[in-house]
Amino acid sequence: MKDVRSGYPFWSVNAGLPIAFPPLTADVRTEILILGAGITGTLIAQELTDAGHQALIIDGRDVAWGSTSASTALLQYEIDTPMTELARQYDEATAVLAYHSCLEALDLLEARAADIPEAAFRRAGSLYIASHRRAVDAMQQELKLRKQHDFEVRWLDSEDLQDRYGLENSPAAILSARAASMDPYRYTYAALSGLRQRGVAVHDRSKIVSVRTFGSQCIAQTEHGTTITADHVIVATGYAAIRQLGVKVASCRSTYAYVTEPSIDPQIEWMHDTLMWESARPYLYTRRTPDGRCMIGGEDDAVDNEAKRSMLLPANLKKLQRKMQHYLPETDWTPSFSWAGTFAETTDGLPYFGSHPKHGERIHFAMGYGGNGITYSILGAQVIRAHIEGRRHLLSDLYAFERTGHA
């Protein structure tokens, strides 16, 4: 199984392996089989269980040990594709639906995390800064379109950025009032523990090697020969789902991140309740952790090779450090420990949730790709539940494979 990360992600180092889940050792029958025990599979399992469905969750690794542990978990309604660009690709109504849905997802995530203090869910603002003057005109158009559709945003000029945040070398920014952050790793463990107490079977270290459909049944087999029979299968295996789908719907990329030591520097006190990211592509992004560290990421590239990704990590850390120094030169941005992870990116920045003609109506793919994986996943959980129940969801067409000709 390919390693989706290099180095030592903060969440897993900080929390270890909180709970042990047993491998699957006997044949079993379930209504819905969920492949992938990361945060996406977990959110889907919660949605289905709350609706009265029976689910079994299985993963080839330890729980949350893939992309979930490498996620920096900046939770935003703003997606990697600006609303203005999405409107050009599709139409304005589609762009507004995409953004408003992600805004609603923040409320859904907050409600899910309300009973899980380990998740450290925290509301925040989102500061989208112009990396250079060439970005200002496009950002002003973005601001205008969002305001037309009642998003709570405001324009900040360079003087505002200096006075309020101590930020240098940025001509302007869009400040959004609605964003959040969380610990996705602890959330996943705590949520799966809660699901197990409700009778949901959770198994890790149980690699699925085949999934076949026979009429109204799906048969999945582990590498040790154990069989799972289900009415539906949901593939929530992150980037690996591309291989299982067999159709290239996204490109695998690498992102690089690190955390500093805990800091009480008053210059960056505002980061406790404000996320920051920039207009450049690839973009820099940063947030604070519950223990006061700064988490910094970016330098995304097209590398999809574990050895090369690991080799590039030290140089990319220096680039990230220099970028932070560029905007906030008086603060110490020395890395404490670092990691890199694989993620998948679609051409329009939107995810894919649903079935594909190649695999039939009983196998559902949950591909929360792009920079909004967690917010996409809680919305995708509702889309997939609707499909299983024979209903269409408001977001079914927006997240369907058909929208980009991949069906």
mmCIF file of C-alpha atoms in Angstrom:
data_model
loop_
_atom_site.group_PDB
_atom_site.id
_atom_site.type_symbol
_atom_site.label_atom_id
_atom_site.label_comp_id
_atom_site.label_asym_id
_atom_site.label_seq_id
_atom_site.Cartn_x
_atom_site.Cartn_y
_atom_site.Cartn_z
ATOM 1 C CA MET A 1 0.000 0.000 0.000
ATOM 2 C CA LYS A 2 1.398 3.349 -1.051
ATOM 3 C CA ASP A 3 2.411 5.734 1.747
ATOM 4 C CA VAL A 4 0.431 8.958 1.343
ATOM 5 C CA ARG A 5 2.691 11.024 3.569
ATOM 6 C CA SER A 6 6.312 11.642 4.514
ATOM 7 C CA GLY A 7 7.740 12.870 7.803
ATOM 8 C CA TYR A 8 5.770 13.190 11.026
ATOM 9 C CA PRO A 9 2.311 14.786 10.784
ATOM 10 C CA PHE A 10 1.496 16.846 13.855
ATOM 11 C CA TRP A 11 -1.852 15.242 14.642
ATOM 12 C CA SER A 12 -0.615 11.649 14.803
ATOM 13 C CA VAL A 13 2.574 12.573 16.676
ATOM 14 C CA ASN A 14 0.549 14.596 19.152
ATOM 15 C CA ALA A 15 -2.116 11.935 19.765
ATOM 16 C CA GLY A 16 -0.486 8.591 18.876
ATOM 17 C CA LEU A 17 -2.919 5.708 18.345
ATOM 18 C CA PRO A 18 -5.671 6.525 20.863
ATOM 19 C CA ILE A 19 -7.857 3.446 20.297
ATOM 20 C CA ALA A 20 -7.255 -0.016 18.861
ATOM 21 C CA PHE A 21 -9.669 -1.346 16.255
ATOM 22 C CA PRO A 22 -9.406 -5.053 15.376
ATOM 23 C CA PRO A 23 -8.710 -6.470 11.923
ATOM 24 C CA LEU A 24 -11.562 -8.359 10.253
ATOM 25 C CA THR A 25 -11.105 -12.099 10.841
ATOM 26 C CA ALA A 26 -14.451 -13.626 9.790
ATOM 27 C CA ASP A 27 -16.917 -13.358 6.903
ATOM 28 C CA VAL A 28 -19.670 -10.822 7.531
ATOM 29 C CA ARG A 29 -22.888 -9.401 6.023
ATOM 30 C CA THR A 30 -23.773 -5.707 6.224
ATOM 31 C CA GLU A 31 -26.070 -3.244 4.476
ATOM 32 C CA ILE A 32 -23.349 -0.738 3.607
ATOM 33 C CA LEU A 33 -19.591 -1.311 3.458
ATOM 34 C CA ILE A 34 -17.432 1.799 3.758
ATOM 35 C CA LEU A 35 -13.876 1.452 2.482
ATOM 36 C CA GLY A 36 -11.692 3.972 4.287
ATOM 37 C CA ALA A 37 -11.576 4.844 7.995
ATOM 38 C CA GLY A 38 -10.368 8.404 7.602
ATOM 39 C CA ILE A 39 -12.448 11.473 8.296
ATOM 40 C CA THR A 40 -14.398 11.113 5.028
ATOM 41 C CA GLY A 41 -15.479 7.539 5.734
ATOM 42 C CA THR A 42 -16.253 8.504 9.314
ATOM 43 C CA LEU A 43 -18.513 11.428 8.377
ATOM 44 C CA ILE A 44 -20.348 9.213 5.890
ATOM 45 C CA ALA A 45 -20.797 6.490 8.514
ATOM 46 C CA GLN A 46 -22.235 9.016 10.959
ATOM 47 C CA GLU A 47 -24.712 10.306 8.380
ATOM 48 C CA LEU A 48 -25.867 6.795 7.462
ATOM 49 C CA THR A 49 -26.048 5.515 11.037
ATOM 50 C CA ASP A 50 -28.084 8.521 12.153
ATOM 51 C CA ALA A 51 -30.533 7.692 9.343
ATOM 52 C CA GLY A 52 -30.933 4.118 10.570
ATOM 53 C CA HIS A 53 -28.673 2.339 8.087
ATOM 54 C CA GLN A 54 -26.289 -0.458 9.029
ATOM 55 C CA ALA A 55 -22.666 0.226 8.108
ATOM 56 C CA LEU A 56 -19.312 -1.510 8.446
ATOM 57 C CA ILE A 57 -16.081 0.493 8.114
ATOM 58 C CA ILE A 58 -12.802 -1.048 7.036
ATOM 59 C CA ASP A 59 -9.319 0.262 6.254
ATOM 60 C CA GLY A 60 -6.058 -1.263 5.107
ATOM 61 C CA ARG A 61 -4.077 0.999 7.449
ATOM 62 C CA ASP A 62 -4.607 2.060 11.032
ATOM 63 C CA VAL A 63 -7.587 4.359 11.478
ATOM 64 C CA ALA A 64 -6.952 7.921 10.202
ATOM 65 C CA TRP A 65 -3.377 7.038 9.302
ATOM 66 C CA GLY A 66 -3.587 8.203 5.675
ATOM 67 C CA SER A 67 -4.435 11.688 4.430
ATOM 68 C CA THR A 68 -6.446 12.501 7.567
ATOM 69 C CA SER A 69 -3.292 12.571 9.675
ATOM 70 C CA ALA A 70 -1.560 14.811 7.122
ATOM 71 C CA SER A 71 -4.445 17.299 6.742
ATOM 72 C CA THR A 72 -3.925 20.804 8.088
ATOM 73 C CA ALA A 73 -7.723 21.084 8.481
ATOM 74 C CA LEU A 74 -8.316 24.682 7.484
ATOM 75 C CA LEU A 75 -12.099 24.601 7.165
ATOM 76 C CA GLN A 76 -13.367 27.161 4.681
ATOM 77 C CA TYR A 77 -16.315 27.766 2.393
ATOM 78 C CA GLU A 78 -13.791 29.303 -0.015
ATOM 79 C CA ILE A 79 -12.574 26.688 -2.453
ATOM 80 C CA ASP A 80 -9.368 26.585 -4.483
ATOM 81 C CA THR A 81 -11.252 27.830 -7.554
ATOM 82 C CA PRO A 82 -12.468 31.434 -7.034
ATOM 83 C CA MET A 83 -16.213 31.981 -7.350
ATOM 84 C CA THR A 84 -15.644 34.202 -10.389
ATOM 85 C CA GLU A 85 -13.668 31.465 -12.136
ATOM 86 C CA LEU A 86 -16.230 28.794 -11.258
ATOM 87 C CA ALA A 87 -18.934 31.041 -12.722
ATOM 88 C CA ARG A 88 -16.947 31.236 -15.957
ATOM 89 C CA GLN A 89 -16.485 27.458 -16.081
ATOM 90 C CA TYR A 90 -20.181 26.749 -15.434
ATOM 91 C CA ASP A 91 -22.519 29.610 -14.566
ATOM 92 C CA GLU A 92 -23.082 32.003 -11.703
ATOM 93 C CA ALA A 93 -25.831 29.937 -10.078
ATOM 94 C CA THR A 94 -23.555 26.883 -9.963
ATOM 95 C CA ALA A 95 -20.720 28.900 -8.456
ATOM 96 C CA VAL A 96 -22.988 30.359 -5.769
ATOM 97 C CA LEU A 97 -24.394 26.920 -4.958
ATOM 98 C CA ALA A 98 -20.878 25.521 -4.552
ATOM 99 C CA TYR A 99 -19.831 28.301 -2.188
ATOM 100 C CA HIS A 100 -23.069 28.474 -0.190
ATOM 101 C CA SER A 101 -23.005 24.700 0.309
ATOM 102 C CA CYS A 102 -19.505 24.848 1.779
ATOM 103 C CA LEU A 103 -20.675 27.668 4.044
ATOM 104 C CA GLU A 104 -23.484 25.438 5.323
ATOM 105 C CA ALA A 105 -20.967 22.614 5.769
ATOM 106 C CA LEU A 106 -19.192 24.624 8.467
ATOM 107 C CA ASP A 107 -22.383 24.599 10.546
ATOM 108 C CA LEU A 108 -22.793 20.858 9.980
ATOM 109 C CA LEU A 109 -19.219 20.206 11.082
ATOM 110 C CA GLU A 110 -19.637 22.364 14.165
ATOM 111 C CA ALA A 111 -22.740 20.379 15.115
ATOM 112 C CA ARG A 112 -20.881 17.079 14.606
ATOM 113 C CA ALA A 113 -17.932 18.265 16.695
ATOM 114 C CA ALA A 114 -20.081 19.655 19.517
ATOM 115 C CA ASP A 115 -19.952 16.373 21.432
ATOM 116 C CA ILE A 116 -16.295 15.677 20.631
ATOM 117 C CA PRO A 117 -14.076 18.072 22.590
ATOM 118 C CA GLU A 118 -10.990 16.254 21.294
ATOM 119 C CA ALA A 119 -11.791 17.649 17.851
ATOM 120 C CA ALA A 120 -10.882 21.158 19.083
ATOM 121 C CA PHE A 121 -13.317 22.682 16.596
ATOM 122 C CA ARG A 122 -12.871 26.447 16.581
ATOM 123 C CA ARG A 123 -14.627 29.139 14.583
ATOM 124 C CA ALA A 124 -12.343 31.585 12.789
ATOM 125 C CA GLY A 125 -12.142 34.182 10.084
ATOM 126 C CA SER A 126 -10.340 33.642 6.784
ATOM 127 C CA LEU A 127 -7.812 36.163 5.493
ATOM 128 C CA TYR A 128 -7.205 35.760 1.749
ATOM 129 C CA ILE A 129 -4.213 37.959 0.975
ATOM 130 C CA ALA A 130 -3.000 39.219 -2.389
ATOM 131 C CA SER A 131 0.476 37.846 -3.025
ATOM 132 C CA HIS A 132 1.255 40.702 -5.430
ATOM 133 C CA ARG A 133 -0.418 43.718 -7.009
ATOM 134 C CA ARG A 134 -1.315 41.769 -10.149
ATOM 135 C CA ALA A 135 -3.837 39.814 -8.088
ATOM 136 C CA VAL A 136 -5.766 42.858 -6.824
ATOM 137 C CA ASP A 137 -8.155 43.381 -9.768
ATOM 138 C CA ALA A 138 -9.254 39.732 -9.814
ATOM 139 C CA MET A 139 -9.716 39.749 -6.049
ATOM 140 C CA GLN A 140 -11.863 42.883 -6.216
ATOM 141 C CA GLN A 141 -14.109 41.148 -8.767
ATOM 142 C CA GLU A 142 -14.267 38.158 -6.421
ATOM 143 C CA LEU A 143 -15.283 40.418 -3.532
ATOM 144 C CA LYS A 144 -17.970 42.071 -5.632
ATOM 145 C CA LEU A 145 -19.533 38.766 -6.675
ATOM 146 C CA ARG A 146 -19.554 37.397 -3.136
ATOM 147 C CA LYS A 147 -21.154 40.569 -1.793
ATOM 148 C CA GLN A 148 -23.851 40.352 -4.458
ATOM 149 C CA HIS A 149 -24.802 36.985 -2.990
ATOM 150 C CA ASP A 150 -24.698 38.046 0.663
ATOM 151 C CA PHE A 151 -21.409 36.520 1.753
ATOM 152 C CA GLU A 152 -19.972 38.311 4.774
ATOM 153 C CA VAL A 153 -16.732 39.693 3.344
ATOM 154 C CA ARG A 154 -14.801 42.957 3.496
ATOM 155 C CA TRP A 155 -11.857 44.503 1.672
ATOM 156 C CA LEU A 156 -8.635 45.340 3.505
ATOM 157 C CA ASP A 157 -5.880 47.466 1.983
ATOM 158 C CA SER A 158 -2.176 47.302 2.794
ATOM 159 C CA GLU A 159 -2.540 49.800 5.641
ATOM 160 C CA ASP A 160 -5.330 47.721 7.199
ATOM 161 C CA LEU A 161 -3.187 44.599 6.953
ATOM 162 C CA GLN A 162 -0.257 46.328 8.610
ATOM 163 C CA ASP A 163 -2.319 47.891 11.382
ATOM 164 C CA ARG A 164 -4.540 44.900 12.219
ATOM 165 C CA TYR A 165 -2.238 41.973 11.528
ATOM 166 C CA GLY A 166 1.298 43.300 11.217
ATOM 167 C CA LEU A 167 1.385 41.900 7.681
ATOM 168 C CA GLU A 168 3.879 43.389 5.274
ATOM 169 C CA ASN A 169 4.330 43.081 1.501
ATOM 170 C CA SER A 170 0.702 42.428 0.617
ATOM 171 C CA PRO A 171 -1.332 45.127 -1.147
ATOM 172 C CA ALA A 172 -4.787 43.901 -0.101
ATOM 173 C CA ALA A 173 -6.906 41.042 1.207
ATOM 174 C CA ILE A 174 -10.439 39.702 1.446
ATOM 175 C CA LEU A 175 -11.515 38.999 5.010
ATOM 176 C CA SER A 176 -14.275 36.404 5.319
ATOM 177 C CA ALA A 177 -16.078 36.096 8.621
ATOM 178 C CA ARG A 178 -16.836 32.372 8.281
ATOM 179 C CA ALA A 179 -14.151 29.704 8.606
ATOM 180 C CA ALA A 180 -12.969 27.218 11.223
ATOM 181 C CA SER A 181 -10.255 24.753 12.189
ATOM 182 C CA MET A 182 -10.179 21.401 13.939
ATOM 183 C CA ASP A 183 -8.088 18.323 14.743
ATOM 184 C CA PRO A 184 -9.290 15.815 12.104
ATOM 185 C CA TYR A 185 -7.264 12.943 13.522
ATOM 186 C CA ARG A 186 -8.723 13.030 17.028
ATOM 187 C CA TYR A 187 -12.162 13.741 15.642
ATOM 188 C CA THR A 188 -11.986 10.577 13.558
ATOM 189 C CA TYR A 189 -10.872 8.382 16.432
ATOM 190 C CA ALA A 190 -13.465 9.777 18.830
ATOM 191 C CA ALA A 191 -16.274 9.592 16.260
ATOM 192 C CA LEU A 192 -15.426 6.003 15.311
ATOM 193 C CA SER A 193 -15.328 5.056 18.972
ATOM 194 C CA GLY A 194 -18.803 6.533 19.344
ATOM 195 C CA LEU A 195 -20.037 4.673 16.283
ATOM 196 C CA ARG A 196 -18.629 1.418 17.631
ATOM 197 C CA GLN A 197 -20.574 1.949 20.857
ATOM 198 C CA ARG A 198 -23.690 2.251 18.685
ATOM 199 C CA GLY A 199 -23.000 -1.132 17.102
ATOM 200 C CA VAL A 200 -21.078 -0.082 13.997
ATOM 201 C CA ALA A 201 -18.262 -2.517 13.178
ATOM 202 C CA VAL A 202 -14.909 -0.794 12.597
ATOM 203 C CA HIS A 203 -11.896 -2.758 11.344
ATOM 204 C CA ASP A 204 -8.464 -1.489 10.373
ATOM 205 C CA ARG A 205 -5.345 -3.269 9.081
ATOM 206 C CA SER A 206 -7.676 -5.207 6.750
ATOM 207 C CA LYS A 207 -6.803 -4.497 3.133
ATOM 208 C CA ILE A 208 -9.552 -5.015 0.553
ATOM 209 C CA VAL A 209 -8.172 -6.567 -2.644
ATOM 210 C CA SER A 210 -11.350 -6.917 -4.705
ATOM 211 C CA VAL A 211 -14.915 -5.626 -4.900
ATOM 212 C CA ARG A 212 -17.397 -7.272 -7.288
ATOM 213 C CA THR A 213 -21.102 -6.757 -7.886
ATOM 214 C CA PHE A 214 -23.480 -9.654 -8.448
ATOM 215 C CA GLY A 215 -27.035 -8.474 -9.048
ATOM 216 C CA SER A 216 -28.187 -6.762 -5.846
ATOM 217 C CA GLN A 217 -25.130 -7.740 -3.825
ATOM 218 C CA CYS A 218 -21.551 -6.503 -3.585
ATOM 219 C CA ILE A 219 -18.808 -8.916 -2.516
ATOM 220 C CA ALA A 220 -15.561 -7.530 -1.087
ATOM 221 C CA GLN A 221 -12.601 -9.693 -0.164
ATOM 222 C CA THR A 222 -9.633 -8.911 2.094
ATOM 223 C CA GLU A 223 -6.071 -9.944 1.381
ATOM 224 C CA HIS A 224 -6.487 -12.755 3.931
ATOM 225 C CA GLY A 225 -9.538 -14.195 2.161
ATOM 226 C CA THR A 226 -12.245 -12.819 4.440
ATOM 227 C CA THR A 227 -15.458 -11.913 2.599
ATOM 228 C CA ILE A 228 -17.846 -9.011 3.199
ATOM 229 C CA THR A 229 -21.279 -9.101 1.544
ATOM 230 C CA ALA A 230 -23.113 -5.767 1.283
ATOM 231 C CA ASP A 231 -25.998 -4.071 -0.509
ATOM 232 C CA HIS A 232 -23.833 -1.007 -1.203
ATOM 233 C CA VAL A 233 -20.121 -0.180 -1.104
ATOM 234 C CA ILE A 234 -18.781 3.327 -0.535
ATOM 235 C CA VAL A 235 -15.192 3.934 -1.631
ATOM 236 C CA ALA A 236 -13.746 6.617 0.655
ATOM 237 C CA THR A 237 -10.060 5.785 0.287
ATOM 238 C CA GLY A 238 -8.715 9.219 -0.604
ATOM 239 C CA TYR A 239 -6.350 9.462 -3.548
ATOM 240 C CA ALA A 240 -6.373 5.639 -3.891
ATOM 241 C CA ALA A 241 -9.999 5.806 -5.041
ATOM 242 C CA ILE A 242 -8.741 7.063 -8.429
ATOM 243 C CA ARG A 243 -7.123 3.685 -9.039
ATOM 244 C CA GLN A 244 -10.228 1.856 -7.843
ATOM 245 C CA LEU A 245 -12.412 3.995 -10.112
ATOM 246 C CA GLY A 246 -10.177 3.260 -13.092
ATOM 247 C CA VAL A 247 -10.864 6.662 -14.661
ATOM 248 C CA LYS A 248 -8.569 9.636 -14.198
ATOM 249 C CA VAL A 249 -10.797 12.288 -12.634
ATOM 250 C CA ALA A 250 -8.064 14.090 -10.674
ATOM 251 C CA SER A 251 -4.316 14.567 -10.481
ATOM 252 C CA CYS A 252 -2.342 13.432 -7.462
ATOM 253 C CA ARG A 253 -0.122 16.120 -5.987
ATOM 254 C CA SER A 254 2.038 16.675 -2.919
ATOM 255 C CA THR A 255 1.757 19.369 -0.289
ATOM 256 C CA TYR A 256 4.304 20.236 2.400
ATOM 257 C CA ALA A 257 3.714 21.425 5.954
ATOM 258 C CA TYR A 258 5.341 22.037 9.303
ATOM 259 C CA VAL A 259 4.574 23.309 12.787
ATOM 260 C CA THR A 260 6.585 25.680 14.933
ATOM 261 C CA GLU A 261 7.116 25.434 18.653
ATOM 262 C CA PRO A 262 4.260 26.899 20.747
ATOM 263 C CA SER A 263 4.455 30.688 20.655
ATOM 264 C CA ILE A 264 3.121 33.551 22.744
ATOM 265 C CA ASP A 265 4.390 36.172 20.291
ATOM 266 C CA PRO A 266 1.825 39.024 20.463
ATOM 267 C CA GLN A 267 2.480 39.816 16.781
ATOM 268 C CA ILE A 268 0.626 36.661 15.745
ATOM 269 C CA GLU A 269 -2.035 36.512 18.457
ATOM 270 C CA TRP A 270 -4.627 37.155 15.729
ATOM 271 C CA MET A 271 -3.861 33.760 14.173
ATOM 272 C CA HIS A 272 -5.765 32.044 16.979
ATOM 273 C CA ASP A 273 -9.015 33.122 15.344
ATOM 274 C CA THR A 274 -7.980 33.877 11.749
ATOM 275 C CA LEU A 275 -6.754 31.511 9.053
ATOM 276 C CA MET A 276 -4.516 32.961 6.351
ATOM 277 C CA TRP A 277 -3.900 31.929 2.747
ATOM 278 C CA GLU A 278 -2.673 33.723 -0.342
ATOM 279 C CA SER A 279 -3.652 34.317 -3.951
ATOM 280 C CA ALA A 280 -0.485 32.825 -5.491
ATOM 281 C CA ARG A 281 -0.612 29.307 -6.887
ATOM 282 C CA PRO A 282 0.614 27.206 -5.231
ATOM 283 C CA TYR A 283 -0.534 29.128 -2.197
ATOM 284 C CA LEU A 284 0.785 29.465 1.321
ATOM 285 C CA TYR A 285 -1.669 28.726 4.143
ATOM 286 C CA THR A 286 -1.427 28.911 7.922
ATOM 287 C CA ARG A 287 -3.380 28.448 11.162
ATOM 288 C CA ARG A 288 -2.759 27.935 14.877
ATOM 289 C CA THR A 289 -3.016 24.630 16.721
ATOM 290 C CA PRO A 290 -4.788 24.263 20.075
ATOM 291 C CA ASP A 291 -1.438 24.325 21.904
ATOM 292 C CA GLY A 292 -0.336 27.592 20.278
ATOM 293 C CA ARG A 293 1.878 26.353 17.460
ATOM 294 C CA CYS A 294 1.716 27.810 13.966
ATOM 295 C CA MET A 295 0.908 25.270 11.274
ATOM 296 C CA ILE A 296 2.182 26.323 7.858
ATOM 297 C CA GLY A 297 1.704 24.587 4.535
ATOM 298 C CA GLY A 298 1.975 24.978 0.797
ATOM 299 C CA GLU A 299 4.518 24.586 -2.018
ATOM 300 C CA ASP A 300 2.150 22.085 -3.661
ATOM 301 C CA ASP A 301 3.658 20.352 -6.670
ATOM 302 C CA ALA A 302 2.898 17.601 -9.175
ATOM 303 C CA VAL A 303 5.113 15.048 -7.419
ATOM 304 C CA ASP A 304 3.411 11.682 -6.907
ATOM 305 C CA ASN A 305 6.425 9.708 -5.777
ATOM 306 C CA GLU A 306 7.124 8.929 -2.129
ATOM 307 C CA ALA A 307 10.912 9.019 -2.346
ATOM 308 C CA LYS A 308 11.014 12.251 -4.345
ATOM 309 C CA ARG A 309 8.434 13.869 -2.059
ATOM 310 C CA SER A 310 10.564 13.048 0.987
ATOM 311 C CA MET A 311 13.687 14.339 -0.744
ATOM 312 C CA LEU A 312 11.989 17.661 -1.558
ATOM 313 C CA LEU A 313 10.638 18.219 1.947
ATOM 314 C CA PRO A 314 13.672 20.057 3.470
ATOM 315 C CA ALA A 315 13.974 22.515 0.575
ATOM 316 C CA ASN A 316 10.246 23.220 0.561
ATOM 317 C CA LEU A 317 10.274 23.869 4.292
ATOM 318 C CA LYS A 318 12.844 26.595 3.726
ATOM 319 C CA LYS A 319 10.638 28.120 1.032
ATOM 320 C CA LEU A 320 7.639 28.128 3.367
ATOM 321 C CA GLN A 321 9.706 29.672 6.126
ATOM 322 C CA ARG A 322 10.943 32.429 3.790
ATOM 323 C CA LYS A 323 7.382 33.184 2.649
ATOM 324 C CA MET A 324 6.171 33.577 6.221
ATOM 325 C CA GLN A 325 9.175 35.798 6.937
ATOM 326 C CA HIS A 326 8.216 37.874 3.902
ATOM 327 C CA TYR A 327 4.802 38.676 5.354
ATOM 328 C CA LEU A 328 5.696 38.688 9.064
ATOM 329 C CA PRO A 329 9.419 39.375 9.344
ATOM 330 C CA GLU A 330 9.520 39.907 13.123
ATOM 331 C CA THR A 331 8.280 36.407 14.032
ATOM 332 C CA ASP A 332 10.303 33.216 14.422
ATOM 333 C CA TRP A 333 9.104 30.674 11.836
ATOM 334 C CA THR A 334 11.577 27.894 12.630
ATOM 335 C CA PRO A 335 10.100 24.419 12.007
ATOM 336 C CA SER A 336 9.637 22.077 14.941
ATOM 337 C CA PHE A 337 8.698 19.043 12.844
ATOM 338 C CA SER A 338 7.371 18.603 9.359
ATOM 339 C CA TRP A 339 5.650 16.321 6.878
ATOM 340 C CA ALA A 340 4.392 16.062 3.315
ATOM 341 C CA GLY A 341 1.249 14.404 2.043
ATOM 342 C CA THR A 342 -0.478 13.321 -1.143
ATOM 343 C CA PHE A 343 -3.754 14.903 -2.160
ATOM 344 C CA ALA A 344 -5.806 14.904 -5.345
ATOM 345 C CA GLU A 345 -6.903 17.931 -7.341
ATOM 346 C CA THR A 346 -9.747 18.190 -9.849
ATOM 347 C CA THR A 347 -9.832 20.588 -12.786
ATOM 348 C CA ASP A 348 -12.642 22.691 -11.299
ATOM 349 C CA GLY A 349 -11.752 22.368 -7.615
ATOM 350 C CA LEU A 350 -14.983 20.466 -6.884
ATOM 351 C CA PRO A 351 -15.258 16.922 -5.511
ATOM 352 C CA TYR A 352 -16.932 13.797 -6.874
ATOM 353 C CA PHE A 353 -19.585 11.986 -4.842
ATOM 354 C CA GLY A 354 -21.796 9.295 -6.294
ATOM 355 C CA SER A 355 -21.858 6.255 -8.532
ATOM 356 C CA HIS A 356 -20.117 5.828 -11.874
ATOM 357 C CA PRO A 357 -21.539 3.943 -14.898
ATOM 358 C CA LYS A 358 -18.423 1.785 -15.048
ATOM 359 C CA HIS A 359 -19.159 0.332 -11.597
ATOM 360 C CA GLY A 360 -22.954 0.424 -11.358
ATOM 361 C CA GLU A 361 -25.391 2.008 -8.926
ATOM 362 C CA ARG A 362 -24.359 0.000 -5.857
ATOM 363 C CA ILE A 363 -20.787 1.236 -5.659
ATOM 364 C CA HIS A 364 -20.472 4.860 -4.603
ATOM 365 C CA PHE A 365 -17.311 6.957 -4.701
ATOM 366 C CA ALA A 366 -16.520 9.622 -2.117
ATOM 367 C CA MET A 367 -13.779 11.772 -3.589
ATOM 368 C CA GLY A 368 -13.535 14.912 -1.489
ATOM 369 C CA TYR A 369 -10.632 16.198 -3.541
ATOM 370 C CA GLY A 370 -9.121 19.670 -3.466
ATOM 371 C CA GLY A 371 -8.426 22.092 -0.658
ATOM 372 C CA ASN A 372 -11.834 21.611 1.003
ATOM 373 C CA GLY A 373 -11.749 17.876 1.605
ATOM 374 C CA ILE A 374 -13.370 17.902 5.040
ATOM 375 C CA THR A 375 -16.158 20.359 4.240
ATOM 376 C CA TYR A 376 -16.814 18.519 0.983
ATOM 377 C CA SER A 377 -16.992 15.212 2.822
ATOM 378 C CA ILE A 378 -19.774 16.189 5.204
ATOM 379 C CA LEU A 379 -21.810 17.406 2.217
ATOM 380 C CA GLY A 380 -20.924 14.334 0.187
ATOM 381 C CA ALA A 381 -22.169 12.140 3.009
ATOM 382 C CA GLN A 382 -25.640 13.592 2.472
ATOM 383 C CA VAL A 383 -25.388 13.145 -1.305
ATOM 384 C CA ILE A 384 -24.408 9.483 -1.019
ATOM 385 C CA ARG A 385 -27.098 8.797 1.576
ATOM 386 C CA ALA A 386 -29.679 10.278 -0.810
ATOM 387 C CA HIS A 387 -28.445 8.052 -3.641
ATOM 388 C CA ILE A 388 -28.672 4.947 -1.465
ATOM 389 C CA GLU A 389 -32.213 5.907 -0.440
ATOM 390 C CA GLY A 390 -33.236 6.491 -4.064
ATOM 391 C CA ARG A 391 -33.436 10.272 -3.789
ATOM 392 C CA ARG A 392 -31.704 13.106 -5.585
ATOM 393 C CA HIS A 393 -29.866 15.650 -3.506
ATOM 394 C CA LEU A 394 -29.485 19.355 -4.299
ATOM 395 C CA LEU A 395 -25.759 18.758 -4.836
ATOM 396 C CA SER A 396 -26.053 15.516 -6.809
ATOM 397 C CA ASP A 397 -25.443 17.135 -10.199
ATOM 398 C CA LEU A 398 -22.765 19.500 -8.880
ATOM 399 C CA TYR A 399 -20.714 16.615 -7.468
ATOM 400 C CA ALA A 400 -21.499 14.071 -10.219
ATOM 401 C CA PHE A 401 -18.932 12.560 -12.575
ATOM 402 C CA GLU A 402 -21.085 13.649 -15.508
ATOM 403 C CA ARG A 403 -20.375 17.352 -14.952
ATOM 404 C CA THR A 404 -16.843 17.066 -16.383
ATOM 405 C CA GLY A 405 -17.393 14.270 -18.867
ATOM 406 C CA HIS A 406 -15.921 11.590 -16.597
ATOM 407 C CA ALA A 407 -18.981 9.349 -16.822
#
